[in-house]
């Protein structure tokens, strides 16, 4: 445990909740200082609850990134992700409600506000994207302040006022032992992390319904000759139509996805990576989410 002579050591879980595309994953990455959660401009990029650990002389904050709420779609995946988002609010020490003032308060916000009314956990309203000039709905979100214990306005993208947010969180955290060992930054292993990086590139490269009908799993990873990290990943799709689209004419699209993912993986690992991608039809892939 880090030395803290003046004050008691604090620790706890801080869940980041909110509407899809509010900037939750961007905030997690900015707070931890590395890319733990993938980010795109498409809704439902985040499918799993990913934890990022902030180590500080005052204590340890375990941030929990959650799938964003989305009510426009009624498919099985959306229902599963909405349930994950709601369940993540339980058993934590503090709730960070992430608001996007560039969008009007909608059904997702109203639903989450109703849920939060019955939860006694300390709640901070985090108004994101203050770097966006003339955010149309900023005052509407500020008027929600009386429903929360505190309010902090930030820009996750440009790291504005993140120290203020962390200070506020420590004010509400209880005393406790470290949850994770020193130097551990996340609860996910490399296979999961690398699979997410590949999935991010599919979200960026593909359009319409394709990104929402795939799953990625890394099933093999080993260091080979010349210290090259070999990674074999399977891209699972619901039917042959999506398989053809991801592979592309002459294998062009899968090569673009692989090249983009490999560059990120080499930045993360600090070494050379050989990325071997395979596309398989697996109609029941959604059961793994």
Protein backbone atom coordinates (compact mmCIF):
# COMPACT_ATOMS: atom_id res chain seq x y z
CA UNK A 1 0.00 0.00 0.00
CA UNK A 2 1.44 3.46 -0.90
CA UNK A 3 2.59 5.58 2.04
CA UNK A 4 -0.02 8.13 3.15
CA UNK A 5 0.91 9.58 6.54
CA UNK A 6 -1.66 12.38 6.81
CA UNK A 7 -4.86 10.66 5.72
CA UNK A 8 -6.38 7.22 5.66
CA UNK A 9 -6.06 5.18 2.48
CA UNK A 10 -9.25 5.12 0.42
CA UNK A 11 -10.46 2.69 -2.22
CA UNK A 12 -13.56 1.77 -4.15
CA UNK A 13 -15.35 1.31 -7.44
CA UNK A 14 -16.55 4.29 -9.48
CA UNK A 15 -18.91 3.26 -12.27
CA UNK A 16 -19.13 5.47 -15.37
CA UNK A 17 -22.72 5.34 -16.60
CA UNK A 18 -24.68 7.18 -19.25
CA UNK A 19 -26.06 7.28 -22.74
CA UNK A 20 -24.24 5.64 -25.64
CA UNK A 21 -21.51 7.87 -27.15
CA UNK A 22 -21.37 10.22 -24.16
CA UNK A 23 -17.60 9.73 -23.90
CA UNK A 24 -17.39 7.14 -21.12
CA UNK A 25 -14.61 5.07 -22.68
CA UNK A 26 -12.68 8.20 -23.62
CA UNK A 27 -12.87 9.29 -19.99
CA UNK A 28 -11.64 5.91 -18.73
CA UNK A 29 -8.65 5.99 -21.08
CA UNK A 30 -7.81 9.58 -20.13
CA UNK A 31 -7.98 8.90 -16.38
CA UNK A 32 -5.81 5.78 -16.54
CA UNK A 33 -3.42 7.22 -19.13
CA UNK A 34 -3.57 4.34 -21.60
CA UNK A 35 -6.02 2.85 -24.08
CA UNK A 36 -7.98 0.26 -22.13
CA UNK A 37 -11.37 0.73 -23.79
CA UNK A 38 -11.97 1.07 -27.51
CA UNK A 39 -13.66 4.20 -28.82
CA UNK A 40 -15.54 5.00 -32.03
CA UNK A 41 -18.29 7.39 -33.05
CA UNK A 42 -20.73 4.48 -33.40
CA UNK A 43 -23.16 3.58 -30.60
CA UNK A 44 -22.70 0.33 -28.66
CA UNK A 45 -18.95 0.17 -29.25
CA UNK A 46 -18.56 -0.86 -25.60
CA UNK A 47 -20.04 -4.31 -24.92
CA UNK A 48 -18.31 -5.32 -21.71
CA UNK A 49 -17.73 -3.72 -18.33
CA UNK A 50 -14.02 -2.91 -18.29
CA UNK A 51 -12.20 -1.79 -15.16
CA UNK A 52 -9.35 0.71 -15.12
CA UNK A 53 -7.31 1.21 -11.95
CA UNK A 54 -6.07 4.63 -10.86
CA UNK A 55 -3.26 4.43 -8.29
CA UNK A 56 -2.78 7.52 -6.13
CA UNK A 57 -1.06 8.31 -2.84
CA UNK A 58 -4.53 8.95 -1.40
CA UNK A 59 -5.83 5.56 -2.44
CA UNK A 60 -7.11 3.53 -5.37
CA UNK A 61 -10.07 4.23 -7.66
CA UNK A 62 -11.32 1.39 -9.83
CA UNK A 63 -13.24 2.98 -12.70
CA UNK A 64 -15.83 0.76 -14.38
CA UNK A 65 -16.65 1.54 -18.02
CA UNK A 66 -20.10 0.33 -19.01
CA UNK A 67 -22.11 -0.18 -22.21
CA UNK A 68 -24.08 2.94 -23.07
CA UNK A 69 -27.83 2.95 -22.80
CA UNK A 70 -29.63 2.91 -26.14
CA UNK A 71 -33.40 2.61 -26.52
CA UNK A 72 -33.82 3.18 -30.27
CA UNK A 73 -33.00 -0.45 -31.06
CA UNK A 74 -34.86 -3.47 -29.64
CA UNK A 75 -32.63 -6.35 -30.76
CA UNK A 76 -31.18 -9.03 -28.47
CA UNK A 77 -27.74 -7.41 -28.28
CA UNK A 78 -29.16 -4.01 -27.30
CA UNK A 79 -31.31 -5.53 -24.56
CA UNK A 80 -28.31 -7.43 -23.18
CA UNK A 81 -26.11 -4.32 -23.17
CA UNK A 82 -28.80 -2.20 -21.51
CA UNK A 83 -29.13 -4.83 -18.77
CA UNK A 84 -25.35 -4.84 -18.24
CA UNK A 85 -25.40 -1.06 -17.92
CA UNK A 86 -28.15 -1.15 -15.28
CA UNK A 87 -26.60 -4.04 -13.31
CA UNK A 88 -23.25 -2.22 -13.15
CA UNK A 89 -24.78 0.47 -10.92
CA UNK A 90 -25.05 -1.97 -8.01
CA UNK A 91 -22.31 -2.73 -5.50
CA UNK A 92 -20.14 0.31 -6.22
CA UNK A 93 -18.96 3.18 -4.02
CA UNK A 94 -19.73 6.05 -6.39
CA UNK A 95 -21.66 6.62 -9.62
CA UNK A 96 -20.42 9.00 -12.30
CA UNK A 97 -23.32 9.96 -14.53
CA UNK A 98 -21.80 11.03 -17.86
CA UNK A 99 -23.82 13.67 -19.70
CA UNK A 100 -23.41 14.86 -23.29
CA UNK A 101 -24.64 18.49 -23.58
CA UNK A 102 -24.56 18.37 -27.38
CA UNK A 103 -27.66 16.13 -27.29
CA UNK A 104 -31.04 16.81 -25.73
CA UNK A 105 -32.14 14.97 -22.61
CA UNK A 106 -33.89 11.92 -24.04
CA UNK A 107 -35.46 8.64 -22.98
CA UNK A 108 -32.08 7.15 -22.02
CA UNK A 109 -31.34 10.03 -19.64
CA UNK A 110 -34.85 9.98 -18.16
CA UNK A 111 -34.62 6.24 -17.55
CA UNK A 112 -31.24 6.44 -15.86
CA UNK A 113 -32.32 9.39 -13.71
CA UNK A 114 -35.30 7.36 -12.46
CA UNK A 115 -33.04 4.41 -11.65
CA UNK A 116 -30.58 6.64 -9.79
CA UNK A 117 -33.34 8.10 -7.59
CA UNK A 118 -33.61 4.80 -5.73
CA UNK A 119 -29.86 4.32 -5.31
CA UNK A 120 -28.28 5.82 -2.19
CA UNK A 121 -24.72 5.61 -3.53
CA UNK A 122 -23.01 9.03 -3.91
CA UNK A 123 -23.56 10.35 -7.42
CA UNK A 124 -21.58 12.90 -9.43
CA UNK A 125 -23.00 14.51 -12.56
CA UNK A 126 -20.10 14.64 -15.04
CA UNK A 127 -20.94 17.01 -17.89
CA UNK A 128 -18.59 16.13 -20.74
CA UNK A 129 -17.60 17.89 -23.98
CA UNK A 130 -17.25 21.39 -22.54
CA UNK A 131 -14.69 21.93 -25.32
CA UNK A 132 -17.60 22.04 -27.78
CA UNK A 133 -18.61 25.66 -28.25
CA UNK A 134 -22.22 26.66 -27.68
CA UNK A 135 -23.37 23.23 -26.55
CA UNK A 136 -27.08 23.58 -27.15
CA UNK A 137 -28.31 21.69 -24.10
CA UNK A 138 -25.66 22.58 -21.50
CA UNK A 139 -28.05 24.56 -19.29
CA UNK A 140 -30.60 21.73 -19.40
CA UNK A 141 -28.05 19.38 -17.85
CA UNK A 142 -26.89 21.94 -15.32
CA UNK A 143 -30.47 22.10 -14.07
CA UNK A 144 -30.15 18.44 -13.04
CA UNK A 145 -27.58 19.37 -10.37
CA UNK A 146 -30.01 19.02 -7.45
CA UNK A 147 -30.40 15.32 -8.26
CA UNK A 148 -26.69 14.70 -7.60
CA UNK A 149 -24.22 15.07 -4.75
CA UNK A 150 -21.78 17.01 -6.95
CA UNK A 151 -21.26 18.32 -10.48
CA UNK A 152 -18.03 18.49 -12.48
CA UNK A 153 -17.76 19.82 -16.04
CA UNK A 154 -14.97 18.23 -18.08
CA UNK A 155 -13.56 17.49 -21.49
CA UNK A 156 -12.46 13.86 -21.56
CA UNK A 157 -11.04 14.35 -25.05
CA UNK A 158 -8.78 17.23 -24.03
CA UNK A 159 -8.13 16.23 -20.39
CA UNK A 160 -9.80 19.32 -18.95
CA UNK A 161 -10.73 19.31 -15.25
CA UNK A 162 -10.00 15.60 -14.82
CA UNK A 163 -7.93 16.31 -11.70
CA UNK A 164 -10.94 18.12 -10.25
CA UNK A 165 -13.07 15.06 -10.94
CA UNK A 166 -10.57 12.71 -9.29
CA UNK A 167 -10.37 14.98 -6.23
CA UNK A 168 -14.16 14.93 -5.93
CA UNK A 169 -14.23 11.14 -6.15
CA UNK A 170 -11.72 10.81 -3.34
CA UNK A 171 -13.92 13.02 -1.16
CA UNK A 172 -16.69 10.43 -1.38
CA UNK A 173 -14.66 7.21 -1.32
CA UNK A 174 -14.59 5.23 1.93
CA UNK A 175 -11.44 4.07 3.66
CA UNK A 176 -10.27 0.68 2.48
CA UNK A 177 -7.51 -1.62 1.35
CA UNK A 178 -6.21 -1.66 -2.26
CA UNK A 179 -8.46 -3.68 -4.54
CA UNK A 180 -5.75 -4.43 -7.11
CA UNK A 181 -1.99 -4.84 -6.71
CA UNK A 182 0.19 -1.83 -7.38
CA UNK A 183 0.98 -1.35 -11.11
CA UNK A 184 -2.04 -3.39 -12.29
CA UNK A 185 -4.13 -1.16 -14.55
CA UNK A 186 -7.09 -3.32 -15.56
CA UNK A 187 -9.05 -6.48 -14.89
CA UNK A 188 -8.88 -7.79 -18.47
CA UNK A 189 -6.15 -9.98 -19.93
CA UNK A 190 -4.19 -9.31 -23.11
CA UNK A 191 -6.22 -11.68 -25.26
CA UNK A 192 -9.41 -9.80 -24.46
CA UNK A 193 -7.71 -6.42 -24.82
CA UNK A 194 -6.19 -7.26 -28.20
CA UNK A 195 -9.49 -8.68 -29.47
CA UNK A 196 -11.14 -5.39 -28.57
CA UNK A 197 -8.54 -3.46 -30.57
CA UNK A 198 -9.34 -5.60 -33.62
CA UNK A 199 -13.07 -5.10 -33.08
CA UNK A 200 -12.54 -1.34 -32.92
CA UNK A 201 -10.95 -1.39 -36.37
CA UNK A 202 -13.92 -3.32 -37.75
CA UNK A 203 -16.22 -0.65 -36.32
CA UNK A 204 -14.16 2.03 -38.05
CA UNK A 205 -13.73 0.23 -41.38
CA UNK A 206 -17.22 -1.26 -41.79
CA UNK A 207 -20.58 0.45 -42.08
CA UNK A 208 -24.30 -0.01 -41.44
CA UNK A 209 -25.15 -3.21 -39.57
CA UNK A 210 -21.87 -5.09 -40.07
CA UNK A 211 -20.01 -4.00 -36.87
CA UNK A 212 -23.00 -5.02 -34.76
CA UNK A 213 -23.03 -8.54 -36.14
CA UNK A 214 -19.51 -9.64 -35.29
CA UNK A 215 -17.50 -10.87 -32.35
CA UNK A 216 -13.71 -11.15 -32.07
CA UNK A 217 -11.75 -13.69 -30.06
CA UNK A 218 -7.98 -14.11 -29.81
CA UNK A 219 -7.35 -17.83 -29.49
CA UNK A 220 -3.56 -17.95 -29.89
CA UNK A 221 -0.76 -15.63 -28.86
CA UNK A 222 2.94 -16.47 -28.63
CA UNK A 223 6.34 -14.90 -29.13
CA UNK A 224 8.13 -16.47 -32.08
CA UNK A 225 11.48 -16.04 -33.84
CA UNK A 226 13.05 -12.56 -33.76
CA UNK A 227 10.78 -11.63 -30.83
CA UNK A 228 7.76 -11.23 -33.12
CA UNK A 229 4.45 -11.60 -31.28
CA UNK A 230 2.15 -13.91 -33.25
CA UNK A 231 -1.56 -13.28 -32.68
CA UNK A 232 -4.29 -15.41 -34.21
CA UNK A 233 -7.78 -13.94 -33.96
CA UNK A 234 -11.14 -15.23 -35.13
CA UNK A 235 -13.76 -12.78 -36.35
CA UNK A 236 -17.13 -14.44 -35.80
CA UNK A 237 -20.08 -13.36 -37.95
CA UNK A 238 -23.74 -14.31 -38.05
CA UNK A 239 -23.90 -15.41 -41.68
CA UNK A 240 -21.89 -15.72 -44.89
CA UNK A 241 -23.04 -12.31 -46.13
CA UNK A 242 -21.10 -10.54 -43.39
CA UNK A 243 -18.12 -12.82 -43.92
CA UNK A 244 -17.85 -11.76 -47.55
CA UNK A 245 -18.16 -8.07 -46.62
CA UNK A 246 -15.41 -8.25 -43.99
CA UNK A 247 -13.03 -10.14 -46.26
CA UNK A 248 -13.74 -7.80 -49.16
CA UNK A 249 -12.89 -8.13 -52.84
CA UNK A 250 -9.63 -10.03 -53.16
CA UNK A 251 -9.19 -9.91 -49.37
CA UNK A 252 -8.69 -6.15 -49.48
CA UNK A 253 -10.94 -5.20 -46.56
CA UNK A 254 -9.57 -7.80 -44.13
CA UNK A 255 -6.05 -6.63 -44.99
CA UNK A 256 -6.99 -3.03 -44.17
CA UNK A 257 -8.51 -4.08 -40.86
CA UNK A 258 -5.46 -6.19 -40.01
CA UNK A 259 -2.97 -3.48 -40.93
CA UNK A 260 -4.73 -0.86 -38.82
CA UNK A 261 -5.08 -3.20 -35.83
CA UNK A 262 -1.45 -4.34 -36.08
CA UNK A 263 -0.20 -0.75 -35.83
CA UNK A 264 -2.12 -0.21 -32.60
CA UNK A 265 -1.02 -3.55 -31.19
CA UNK A 266 2.63 -2.73 -31.90
CA UNK A 267 2.23 0.57 -30.05
CA UNK A 268 0.73 -1.25 -27.08
CA UNK A 269 3.30 -4.06 -26.96
CA UNK A 270 6.32 -2.02 -28.01
CA UNK A 271 7.42 -4.70 -30.48
CA UNK A 272 6.70 -6.33 -33.80
CA UNK A 273 3.37 -8.10 -34.25
CA UNK A 274 2.24 -10.66 -36.82
CA UNK A 275 -1.55 -10.54 -36.84
CA UNK A 276 -3.35 -13.50 -38.41
CA UNK A 277 -7.08 -12.87 -38.90
CA UNK A 278 -9.64 -15.53 -39.76
CA UNK A 279 -13.35 -15.00 -40.43
CA UNK A 280 -15.78 -17.73 -39.38
CA UNK A 281 -19.56 -18.03 -39.51
CA UNK A 282 -20.92 -18.57 -35.99
CA UNK A 283 -24.69 -17.91 -35.81
CA UNK A 284 -24.72 -18.13 -31.99
CA UNK A 285 -21.85 -15.71 -31.30
CA UNK A 286 -24.19 -13.32 -29.48
CA UNK A 287 -24.62 -15.82 -26.65
CA UNK A 288 -21.04 -15.00 -25.60
CA UNK A 289 -21.81 -11.33 -24.90
